[in-house]
PDB file of C-alpha atoms in Angstrom:
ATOM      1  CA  UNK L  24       0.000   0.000   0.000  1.00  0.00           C
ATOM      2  CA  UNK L  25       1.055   3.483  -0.904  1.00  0.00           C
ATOM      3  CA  UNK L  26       1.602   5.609   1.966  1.00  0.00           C
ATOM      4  CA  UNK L  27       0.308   9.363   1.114  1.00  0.00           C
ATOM      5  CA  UNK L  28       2.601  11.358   3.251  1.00  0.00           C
ATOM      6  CA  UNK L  29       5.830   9.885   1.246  1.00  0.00           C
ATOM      7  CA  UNK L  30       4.183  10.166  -2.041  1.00  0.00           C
ATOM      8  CA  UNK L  31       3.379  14.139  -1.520  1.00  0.00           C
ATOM      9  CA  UNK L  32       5.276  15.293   0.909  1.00  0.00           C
ATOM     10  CA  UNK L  33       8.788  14.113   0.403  1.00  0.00           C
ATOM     11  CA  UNK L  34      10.040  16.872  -1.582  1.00  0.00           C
ATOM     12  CA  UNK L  35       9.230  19.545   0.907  1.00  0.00           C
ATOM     13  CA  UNK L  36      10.686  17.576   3.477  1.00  0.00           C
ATOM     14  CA  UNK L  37      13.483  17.156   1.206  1.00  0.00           C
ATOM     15  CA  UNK L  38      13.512  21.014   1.044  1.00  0.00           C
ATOM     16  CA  UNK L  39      13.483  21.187   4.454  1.00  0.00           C
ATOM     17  CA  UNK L  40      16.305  19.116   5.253  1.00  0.00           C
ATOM     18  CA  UNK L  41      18.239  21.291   2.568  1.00  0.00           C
ATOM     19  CA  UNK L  42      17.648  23.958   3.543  1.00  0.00           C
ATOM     20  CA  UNK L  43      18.399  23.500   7.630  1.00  0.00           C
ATOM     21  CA  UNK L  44      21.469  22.145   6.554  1.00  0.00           C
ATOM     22  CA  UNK L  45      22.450  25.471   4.628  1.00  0.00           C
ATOM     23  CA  UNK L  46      22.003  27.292   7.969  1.00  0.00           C
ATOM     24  CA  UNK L  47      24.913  24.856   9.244  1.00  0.00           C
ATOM     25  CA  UNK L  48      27.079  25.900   6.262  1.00  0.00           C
ATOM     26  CA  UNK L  49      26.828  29.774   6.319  1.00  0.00           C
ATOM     27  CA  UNK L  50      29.285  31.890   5.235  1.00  0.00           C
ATOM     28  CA  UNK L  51      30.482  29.930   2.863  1.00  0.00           C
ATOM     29  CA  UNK L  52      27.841  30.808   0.170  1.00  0.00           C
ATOM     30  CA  UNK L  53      25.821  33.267  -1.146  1.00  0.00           C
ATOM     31  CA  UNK L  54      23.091  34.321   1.210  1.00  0.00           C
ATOM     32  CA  UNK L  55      19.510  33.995  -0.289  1.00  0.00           C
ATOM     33  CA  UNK L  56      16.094  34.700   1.037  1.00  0.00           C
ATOM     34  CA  UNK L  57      15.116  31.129   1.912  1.00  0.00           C
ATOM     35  CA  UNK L  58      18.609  30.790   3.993  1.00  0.00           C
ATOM     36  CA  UNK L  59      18.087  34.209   6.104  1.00  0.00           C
ATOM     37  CA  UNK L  60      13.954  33.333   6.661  1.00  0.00           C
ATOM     38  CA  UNK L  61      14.626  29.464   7.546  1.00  0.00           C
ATOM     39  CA  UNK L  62      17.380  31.336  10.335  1.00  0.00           C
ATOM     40  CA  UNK L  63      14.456  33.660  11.540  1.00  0.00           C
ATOM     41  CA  UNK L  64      11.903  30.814  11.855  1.00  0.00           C
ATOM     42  CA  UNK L  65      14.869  29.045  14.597  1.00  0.00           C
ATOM     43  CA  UNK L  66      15.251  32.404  16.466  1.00  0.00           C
ATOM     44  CA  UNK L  67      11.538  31.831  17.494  1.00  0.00           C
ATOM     45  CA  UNK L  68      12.822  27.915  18.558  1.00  0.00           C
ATOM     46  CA  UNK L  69      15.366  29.283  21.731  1.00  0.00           C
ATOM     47  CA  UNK L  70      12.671  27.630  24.036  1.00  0.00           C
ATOM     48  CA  UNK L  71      13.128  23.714  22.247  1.00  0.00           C
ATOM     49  CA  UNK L  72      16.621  24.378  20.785  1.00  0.00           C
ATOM     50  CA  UNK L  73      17.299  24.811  24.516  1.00  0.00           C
ATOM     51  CA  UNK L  74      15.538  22.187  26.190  1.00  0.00           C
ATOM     52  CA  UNK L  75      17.271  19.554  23.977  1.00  0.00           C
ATOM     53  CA  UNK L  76      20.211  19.090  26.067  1.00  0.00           C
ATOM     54  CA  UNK L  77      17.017  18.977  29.471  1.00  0.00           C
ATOM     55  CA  UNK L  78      15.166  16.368  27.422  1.00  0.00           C
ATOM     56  CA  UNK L  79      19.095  14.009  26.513  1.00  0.00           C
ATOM     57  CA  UNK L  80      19.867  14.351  30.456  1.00  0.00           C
ATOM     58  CA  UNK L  81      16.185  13.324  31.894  1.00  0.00           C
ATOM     59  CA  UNK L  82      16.326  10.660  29.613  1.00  0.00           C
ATOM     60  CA  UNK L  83      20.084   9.873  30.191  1.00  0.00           C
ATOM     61  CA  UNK L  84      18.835   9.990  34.337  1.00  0.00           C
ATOM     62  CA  UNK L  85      15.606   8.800  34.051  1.00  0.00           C
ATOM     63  CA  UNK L  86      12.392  11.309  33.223  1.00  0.00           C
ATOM     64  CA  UNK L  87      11.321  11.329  37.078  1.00  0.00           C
ATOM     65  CA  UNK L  88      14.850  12.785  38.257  1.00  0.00           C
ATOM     66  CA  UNK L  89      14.394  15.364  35.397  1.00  0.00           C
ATOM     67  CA  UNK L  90      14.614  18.218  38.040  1.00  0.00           C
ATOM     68  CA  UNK L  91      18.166  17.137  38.644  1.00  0.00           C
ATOM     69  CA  UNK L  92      19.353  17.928  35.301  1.00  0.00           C
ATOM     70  CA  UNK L  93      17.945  21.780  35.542  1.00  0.00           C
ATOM     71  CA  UNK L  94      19.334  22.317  38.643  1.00  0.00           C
ATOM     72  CA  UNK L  95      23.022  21.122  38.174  1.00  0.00           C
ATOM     73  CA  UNK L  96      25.321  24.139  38.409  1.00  0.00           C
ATOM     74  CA  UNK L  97      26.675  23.231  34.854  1.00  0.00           C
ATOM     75  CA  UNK L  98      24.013  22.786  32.615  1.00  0.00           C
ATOM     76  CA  UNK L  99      23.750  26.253  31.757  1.00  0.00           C
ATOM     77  CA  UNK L 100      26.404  26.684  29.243  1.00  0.00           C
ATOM     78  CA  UNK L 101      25.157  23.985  27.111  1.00  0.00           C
ATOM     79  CA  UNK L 102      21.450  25.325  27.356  1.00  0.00           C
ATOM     80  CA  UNK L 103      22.622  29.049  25.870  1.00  0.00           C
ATOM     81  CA  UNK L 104      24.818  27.635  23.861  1.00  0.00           C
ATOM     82  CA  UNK L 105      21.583  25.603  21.762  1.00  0.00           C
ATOM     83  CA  UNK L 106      19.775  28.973  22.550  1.00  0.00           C
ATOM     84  CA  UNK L 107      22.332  31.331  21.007  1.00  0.00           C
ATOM     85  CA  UNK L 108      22.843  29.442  17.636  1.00  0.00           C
ATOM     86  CA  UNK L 109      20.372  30.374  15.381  1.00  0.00           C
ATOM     87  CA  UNK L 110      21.286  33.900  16.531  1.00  0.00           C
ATOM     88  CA  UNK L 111      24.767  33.148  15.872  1.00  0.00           C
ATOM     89  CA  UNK L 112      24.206  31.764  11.783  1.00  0.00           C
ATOM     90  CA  UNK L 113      21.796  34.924  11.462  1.00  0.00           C
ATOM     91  CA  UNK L 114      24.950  37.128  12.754  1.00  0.00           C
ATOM     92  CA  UNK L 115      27.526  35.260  10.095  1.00  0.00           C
ATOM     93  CA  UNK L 116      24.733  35.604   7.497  1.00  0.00           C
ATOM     94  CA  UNK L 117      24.537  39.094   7.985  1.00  0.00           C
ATOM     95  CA  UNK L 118      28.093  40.031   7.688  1.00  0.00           C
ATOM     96  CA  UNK L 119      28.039  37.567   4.875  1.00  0.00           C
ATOM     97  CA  UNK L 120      25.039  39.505   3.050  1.00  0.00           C
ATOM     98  CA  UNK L 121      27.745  42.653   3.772  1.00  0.00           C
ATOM     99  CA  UNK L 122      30.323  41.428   1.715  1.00  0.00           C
ATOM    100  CA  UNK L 123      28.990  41.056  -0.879  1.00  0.00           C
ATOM    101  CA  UNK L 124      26.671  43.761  -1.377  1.00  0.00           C
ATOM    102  CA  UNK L 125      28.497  46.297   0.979  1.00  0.00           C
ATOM    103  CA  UNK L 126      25.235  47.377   2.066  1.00  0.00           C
ATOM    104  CA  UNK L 127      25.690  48.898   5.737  1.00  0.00           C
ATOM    105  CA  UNK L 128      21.603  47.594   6.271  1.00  0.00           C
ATOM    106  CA  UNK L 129      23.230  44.145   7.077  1.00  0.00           C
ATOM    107  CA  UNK L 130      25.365  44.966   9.839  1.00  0.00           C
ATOM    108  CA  UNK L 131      22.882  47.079  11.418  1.00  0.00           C
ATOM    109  CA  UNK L 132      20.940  43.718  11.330  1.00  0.00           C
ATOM    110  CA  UNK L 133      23.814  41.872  12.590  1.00  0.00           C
ATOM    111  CA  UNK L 134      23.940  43.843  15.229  1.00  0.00           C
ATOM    112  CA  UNK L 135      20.126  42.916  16.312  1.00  0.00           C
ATOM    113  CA  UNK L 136      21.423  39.472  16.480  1.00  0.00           C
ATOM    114  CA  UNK L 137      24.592  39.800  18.431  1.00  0.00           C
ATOM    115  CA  UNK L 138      22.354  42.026  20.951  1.00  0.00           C
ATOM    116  CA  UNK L 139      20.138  38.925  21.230  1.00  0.00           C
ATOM    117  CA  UNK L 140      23.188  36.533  22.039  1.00  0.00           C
ATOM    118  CA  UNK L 141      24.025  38.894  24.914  1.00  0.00           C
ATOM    119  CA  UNK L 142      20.438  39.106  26.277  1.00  0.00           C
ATOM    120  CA  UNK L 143      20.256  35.551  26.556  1.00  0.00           C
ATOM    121  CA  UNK L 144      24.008  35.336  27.984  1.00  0.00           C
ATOM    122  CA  UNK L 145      22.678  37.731  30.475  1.00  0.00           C
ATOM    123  CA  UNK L 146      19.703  35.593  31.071  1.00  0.00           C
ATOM    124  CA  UNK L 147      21.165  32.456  31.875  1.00  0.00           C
ATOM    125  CA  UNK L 148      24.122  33.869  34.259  1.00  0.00           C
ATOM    126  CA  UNK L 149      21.277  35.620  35.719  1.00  0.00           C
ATOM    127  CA  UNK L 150      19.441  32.073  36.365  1.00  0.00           C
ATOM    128  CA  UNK L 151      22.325  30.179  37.315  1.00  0.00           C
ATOM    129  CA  UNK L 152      23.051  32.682  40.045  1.00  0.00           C
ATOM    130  CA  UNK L 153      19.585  31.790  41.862  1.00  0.00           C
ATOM    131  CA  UNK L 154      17.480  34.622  40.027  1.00  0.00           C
ATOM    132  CA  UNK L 155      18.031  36.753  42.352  1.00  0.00           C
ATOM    133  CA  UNK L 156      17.210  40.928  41.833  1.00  0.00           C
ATOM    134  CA  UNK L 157      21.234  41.527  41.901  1.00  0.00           C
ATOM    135  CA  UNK L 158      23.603  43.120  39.058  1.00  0.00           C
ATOM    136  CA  UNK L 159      23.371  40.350  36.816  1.00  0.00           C
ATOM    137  CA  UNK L 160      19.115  41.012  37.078  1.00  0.00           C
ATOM    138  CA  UNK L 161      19.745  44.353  35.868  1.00  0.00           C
ATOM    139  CA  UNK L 162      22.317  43.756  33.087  1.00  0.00           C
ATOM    140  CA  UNK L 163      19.519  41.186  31.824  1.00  0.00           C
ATOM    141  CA  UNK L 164      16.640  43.695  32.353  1.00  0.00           C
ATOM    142  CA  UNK L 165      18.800  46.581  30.158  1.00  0.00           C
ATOM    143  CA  UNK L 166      19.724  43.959  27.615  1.00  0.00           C
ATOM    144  CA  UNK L 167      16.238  42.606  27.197  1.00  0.00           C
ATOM    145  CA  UNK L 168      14.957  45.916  26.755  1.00  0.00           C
ATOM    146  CA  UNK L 169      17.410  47.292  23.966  1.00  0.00           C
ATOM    147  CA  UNK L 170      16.997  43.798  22.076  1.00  0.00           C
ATOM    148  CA  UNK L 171      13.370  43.517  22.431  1.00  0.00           C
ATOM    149  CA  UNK L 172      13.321  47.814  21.105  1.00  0.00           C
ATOM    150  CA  UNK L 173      15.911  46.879  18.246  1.00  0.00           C
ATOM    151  CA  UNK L 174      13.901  43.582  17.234  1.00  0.00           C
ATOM    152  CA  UNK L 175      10.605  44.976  16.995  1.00  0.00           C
ATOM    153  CA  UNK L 176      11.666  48.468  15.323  1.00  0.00           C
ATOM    154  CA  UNK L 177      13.326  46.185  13.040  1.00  0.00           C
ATOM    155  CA  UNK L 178      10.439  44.306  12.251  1.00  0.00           C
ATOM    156  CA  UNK L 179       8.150  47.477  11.123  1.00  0.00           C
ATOM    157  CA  UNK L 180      10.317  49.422   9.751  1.00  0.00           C
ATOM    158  CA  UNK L 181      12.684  46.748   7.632  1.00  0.00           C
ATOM    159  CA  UNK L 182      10.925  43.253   7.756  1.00  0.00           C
ATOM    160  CA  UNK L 183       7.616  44.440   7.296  1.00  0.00           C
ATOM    161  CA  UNK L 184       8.085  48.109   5.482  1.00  0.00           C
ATOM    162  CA  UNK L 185       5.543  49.700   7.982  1.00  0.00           C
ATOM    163  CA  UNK L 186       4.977  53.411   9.253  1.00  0.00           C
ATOM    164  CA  UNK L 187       5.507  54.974   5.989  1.00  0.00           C
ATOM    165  CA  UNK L 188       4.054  58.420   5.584  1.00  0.00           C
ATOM    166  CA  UNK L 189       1.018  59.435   3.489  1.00  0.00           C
ATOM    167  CA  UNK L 190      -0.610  56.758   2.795  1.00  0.00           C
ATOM    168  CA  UNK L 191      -4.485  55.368   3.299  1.00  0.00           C
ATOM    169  CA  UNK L 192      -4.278  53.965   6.601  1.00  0.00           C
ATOM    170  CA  UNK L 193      -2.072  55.606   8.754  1.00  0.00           C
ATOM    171  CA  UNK L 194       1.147  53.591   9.951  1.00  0.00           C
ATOM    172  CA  UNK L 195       0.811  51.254   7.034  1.00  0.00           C
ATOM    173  CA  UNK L 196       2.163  51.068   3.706  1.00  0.00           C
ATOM    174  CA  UNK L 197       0.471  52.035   0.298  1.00  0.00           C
ATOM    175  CA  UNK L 198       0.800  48.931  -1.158  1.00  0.00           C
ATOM    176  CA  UNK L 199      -0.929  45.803   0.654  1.00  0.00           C
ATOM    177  CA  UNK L 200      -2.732  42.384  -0.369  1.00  0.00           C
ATOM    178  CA  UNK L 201      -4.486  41.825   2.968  1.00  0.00           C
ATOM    179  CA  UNK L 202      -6.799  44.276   1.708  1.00  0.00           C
ATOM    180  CA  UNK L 203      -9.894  43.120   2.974  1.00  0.00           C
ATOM    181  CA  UNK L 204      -8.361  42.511   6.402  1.00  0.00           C
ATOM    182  CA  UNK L 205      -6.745  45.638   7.700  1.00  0.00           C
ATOM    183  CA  UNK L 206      -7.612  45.608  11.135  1.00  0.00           C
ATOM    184  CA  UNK L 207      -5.130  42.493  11.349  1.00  0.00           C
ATOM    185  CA  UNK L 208      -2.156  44.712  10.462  1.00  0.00           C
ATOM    186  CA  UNK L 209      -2.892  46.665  13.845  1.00  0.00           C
ATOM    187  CA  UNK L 210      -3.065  43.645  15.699  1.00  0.00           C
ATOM    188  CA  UNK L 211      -0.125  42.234  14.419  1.00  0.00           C
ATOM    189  CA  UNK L 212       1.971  45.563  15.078  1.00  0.00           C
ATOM    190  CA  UNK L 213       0.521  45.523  18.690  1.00  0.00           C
ATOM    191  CA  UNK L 214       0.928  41.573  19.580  1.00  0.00           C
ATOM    192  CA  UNK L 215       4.315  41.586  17.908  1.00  0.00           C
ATOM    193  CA  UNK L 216       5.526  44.707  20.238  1.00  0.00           C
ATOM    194  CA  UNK L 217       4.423  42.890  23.103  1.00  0.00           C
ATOM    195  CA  UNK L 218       4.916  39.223  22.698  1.00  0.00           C
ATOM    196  CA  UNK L 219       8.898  40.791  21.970  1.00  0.00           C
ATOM    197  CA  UNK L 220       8.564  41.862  25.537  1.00  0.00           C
ATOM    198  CA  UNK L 221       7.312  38.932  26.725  1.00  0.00           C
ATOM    199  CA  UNK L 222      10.752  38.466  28.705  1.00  0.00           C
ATOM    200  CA  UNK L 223       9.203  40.317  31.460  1.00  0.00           C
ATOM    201  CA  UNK L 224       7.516  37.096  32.862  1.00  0.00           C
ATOM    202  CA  UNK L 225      10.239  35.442  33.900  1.00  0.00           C
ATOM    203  CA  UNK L 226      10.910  38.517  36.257  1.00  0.00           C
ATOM    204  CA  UNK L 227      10.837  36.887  40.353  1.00  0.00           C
ATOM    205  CA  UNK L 228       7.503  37.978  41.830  1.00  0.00           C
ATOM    206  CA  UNK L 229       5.326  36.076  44.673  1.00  0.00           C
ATOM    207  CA  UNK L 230       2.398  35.753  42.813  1.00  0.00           C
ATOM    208  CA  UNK L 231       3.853  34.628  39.279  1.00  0.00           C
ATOM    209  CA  UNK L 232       2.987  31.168  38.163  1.00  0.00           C
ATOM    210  CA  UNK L 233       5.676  28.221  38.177  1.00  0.00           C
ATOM    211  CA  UNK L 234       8.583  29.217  36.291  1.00  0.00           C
ATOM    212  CA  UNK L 235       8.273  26.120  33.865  1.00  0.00           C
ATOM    213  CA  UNK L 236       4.589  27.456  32.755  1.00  0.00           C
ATOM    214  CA  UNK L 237       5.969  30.430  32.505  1.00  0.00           C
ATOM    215  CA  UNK L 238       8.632  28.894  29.974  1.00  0.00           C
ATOM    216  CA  UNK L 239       5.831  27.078  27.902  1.00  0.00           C
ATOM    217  CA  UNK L 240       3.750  30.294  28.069  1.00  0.00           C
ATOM    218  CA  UNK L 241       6.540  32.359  26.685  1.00  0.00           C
ATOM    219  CA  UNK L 242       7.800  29.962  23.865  1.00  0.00           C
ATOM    220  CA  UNK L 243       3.692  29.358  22.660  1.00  0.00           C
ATOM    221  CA  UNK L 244       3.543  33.159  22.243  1.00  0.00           C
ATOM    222  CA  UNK L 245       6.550  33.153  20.739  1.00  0.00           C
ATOM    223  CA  UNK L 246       5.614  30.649  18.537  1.00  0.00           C
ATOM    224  CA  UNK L 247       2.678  32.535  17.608  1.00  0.00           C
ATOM    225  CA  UNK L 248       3.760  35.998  16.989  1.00  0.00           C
ATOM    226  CA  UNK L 249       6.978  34.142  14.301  1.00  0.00           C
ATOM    227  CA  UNK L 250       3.460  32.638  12.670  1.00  0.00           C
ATOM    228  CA  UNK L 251       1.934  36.341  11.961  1.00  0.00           C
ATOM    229  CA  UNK L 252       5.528  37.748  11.249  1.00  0.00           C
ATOM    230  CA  UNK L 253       5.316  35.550   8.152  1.00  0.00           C
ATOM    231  CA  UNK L 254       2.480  36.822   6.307  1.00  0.00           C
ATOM    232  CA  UNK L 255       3.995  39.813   6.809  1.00  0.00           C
ATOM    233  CA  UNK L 256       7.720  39.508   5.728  1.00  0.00           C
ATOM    234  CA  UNK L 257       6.568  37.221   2.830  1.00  0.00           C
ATOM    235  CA  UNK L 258       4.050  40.068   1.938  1.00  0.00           C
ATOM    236  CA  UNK L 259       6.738  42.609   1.912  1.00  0.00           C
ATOM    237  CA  UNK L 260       8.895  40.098   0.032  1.00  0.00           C
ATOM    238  CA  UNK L 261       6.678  39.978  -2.548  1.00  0.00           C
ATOM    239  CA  UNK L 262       6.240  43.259  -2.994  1.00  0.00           C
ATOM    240  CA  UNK L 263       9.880  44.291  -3.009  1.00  0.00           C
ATOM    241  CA  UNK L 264      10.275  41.726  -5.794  1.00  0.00           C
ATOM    242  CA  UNK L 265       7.183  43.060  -7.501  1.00  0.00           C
ATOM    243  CA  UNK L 266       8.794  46.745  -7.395  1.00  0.00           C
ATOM    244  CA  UNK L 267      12.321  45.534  -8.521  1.00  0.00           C
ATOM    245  CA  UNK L 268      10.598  43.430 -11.733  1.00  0.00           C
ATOM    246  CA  UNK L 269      11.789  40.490 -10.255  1.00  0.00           C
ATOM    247  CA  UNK L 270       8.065  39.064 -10.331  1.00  0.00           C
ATOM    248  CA  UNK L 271       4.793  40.409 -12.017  1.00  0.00           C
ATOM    249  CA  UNK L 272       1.330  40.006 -11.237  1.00  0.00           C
ATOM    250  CA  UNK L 273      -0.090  40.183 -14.220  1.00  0.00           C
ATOM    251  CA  UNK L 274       1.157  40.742 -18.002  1.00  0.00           C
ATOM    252  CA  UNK L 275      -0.478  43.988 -19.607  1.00  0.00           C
ATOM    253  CA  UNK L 276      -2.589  43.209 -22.998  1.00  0.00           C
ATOM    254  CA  UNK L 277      -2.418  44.299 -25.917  1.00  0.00           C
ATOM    255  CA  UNK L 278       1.530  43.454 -26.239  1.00  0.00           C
ATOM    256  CA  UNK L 279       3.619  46.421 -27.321  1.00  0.00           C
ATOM    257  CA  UNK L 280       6.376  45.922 -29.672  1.00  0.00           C
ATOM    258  CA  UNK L 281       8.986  48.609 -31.128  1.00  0.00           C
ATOM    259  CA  UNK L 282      10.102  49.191 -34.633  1.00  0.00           C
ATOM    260  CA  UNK L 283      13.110  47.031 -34.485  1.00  0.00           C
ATOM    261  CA  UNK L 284      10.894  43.621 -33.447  1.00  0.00           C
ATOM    262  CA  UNK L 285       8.685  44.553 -35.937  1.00  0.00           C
ATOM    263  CA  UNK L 286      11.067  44.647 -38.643  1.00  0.00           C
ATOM    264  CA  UNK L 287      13.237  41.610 -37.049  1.00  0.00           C
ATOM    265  CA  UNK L 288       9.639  39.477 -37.615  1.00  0.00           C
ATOM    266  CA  UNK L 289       8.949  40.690 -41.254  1.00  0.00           C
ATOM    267  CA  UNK L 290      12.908  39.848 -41.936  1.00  0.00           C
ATOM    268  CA  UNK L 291      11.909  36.609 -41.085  1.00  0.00           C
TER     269      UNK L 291
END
């Protein structure tokens, strides 16, 4: 019997496969648009890139003595470093994209990157030192806030081409497909600023849920506001290609041709 999920889905799991193994490889190639948005779509994974090494040591100990493998002192390093990689192939990628096109934009991107690697360094010193309100609380507060700023301004401004001036609805764009669903653009701009800020549960209070719900809540929000970014980016993809002739929407009738094509077909 012919099973349906290899007959139509094994190219794009093929593609998929490809095209996570490019992100393993960067730097050493061109840069494309698939590369940079597959790298995006892990930055929104920190929560399960980082509970990989939790999941190989509960099942190393034994899923009931799970706790144990949280709350060893040295666990933390391996936990940011499976946090911090996507951010670090979206850094090389950006000074990659620099090279060759010398464009400043990239490193300015970069930059939003590397200020995520340090937010999370911040983070996890700050929760292997008890998560306690001390110095390392406040370098993680000050980081969090300039990444989750940078990320989000980055988001209208570049990844989604937003707050442009006079056009039809205000802090839009003039061009748009979603047409018939505009009020989702002002949800997404408000859910995205916030969900980017959504670091600010983890902060110690007495009436905060468990810490671990807290981690689930985060990373399903997360997960969430990555979903919405994509119609979004894709849109504006499309419509960057659309202004740069890369791709058309439609081909104008009647045909025009000039003199020379004219007389090039009655030569013939």
């Amino acid at each position: 019997m012919i099973n349906p999920f290899n007959l139509f889905f094994k190219s794009s799991r093929y593609w998929l496969i490809k095209s996570i193994s490019k992100l393993l490889t960067s730097g050493t190639r061109r840069v494309e648009f698939a590369d940079f948005w597959m790298g995006d779509q892990f930055c929104s994974l920190v929560f399960t890139l980082s509970n990989l090494y939790l999941f190989a040591c509960s099942y190393t100990i034994g899923f009931e003595n799970w706790r144990k493998c949280g709350s060893a002192a040295r666990t933390w390093p391996a936990a940011f470093i499976l946090a911090m990689l996507p951010f670090l192939i979206r850094v090389i990628q950006s000074i990659k994209r620099y090279v060759d096109s010398k464009l400043n934009t990239h490193l300015i991107n970069g930059g939003k990157y590397l200020c995520g690697i340090i937010y999370y360094l911040c983070y996890y010193i700050w929760r292997h030192q008890g998560s306690l309100r001390n110095t390392s609380f406040a370098f993680w507060c000050l980081f969090g806030t300039l990444y989750s700023v940078y990320a989000s301004a980055w988001d209208f401004w570049m990844d989604w081409s937003l707050f442009r001036p006079h056009v039809k609805y205000p802090f839009l764009r003039a061009e748009l497909l979603y047409t018939d669903h505009i009020p989702l653009y002002y949800f997404a701009i408000i859910s995205n600023a916030l969900i980017r800020f959504i670091w600010v549960i983890y902060i110690p209070s007495a009436s905060a849920p468990n810490m671990y719900l807290r981690f689930f809540i985060a990373g399903f929000l997360e997960m969430l506001r990555r979903w919405q970014w994509n119609f979004i980016r894709l849109e504006n993809e499309h419509l960057g290609n659309m202004d740069q002739y890369r791709v058309t929407r439609e081909v104008p009738l009647p045909y025009s041709f000039d003199d020379n094509h004219l007389r090039d077909t009655d030569d013939d």
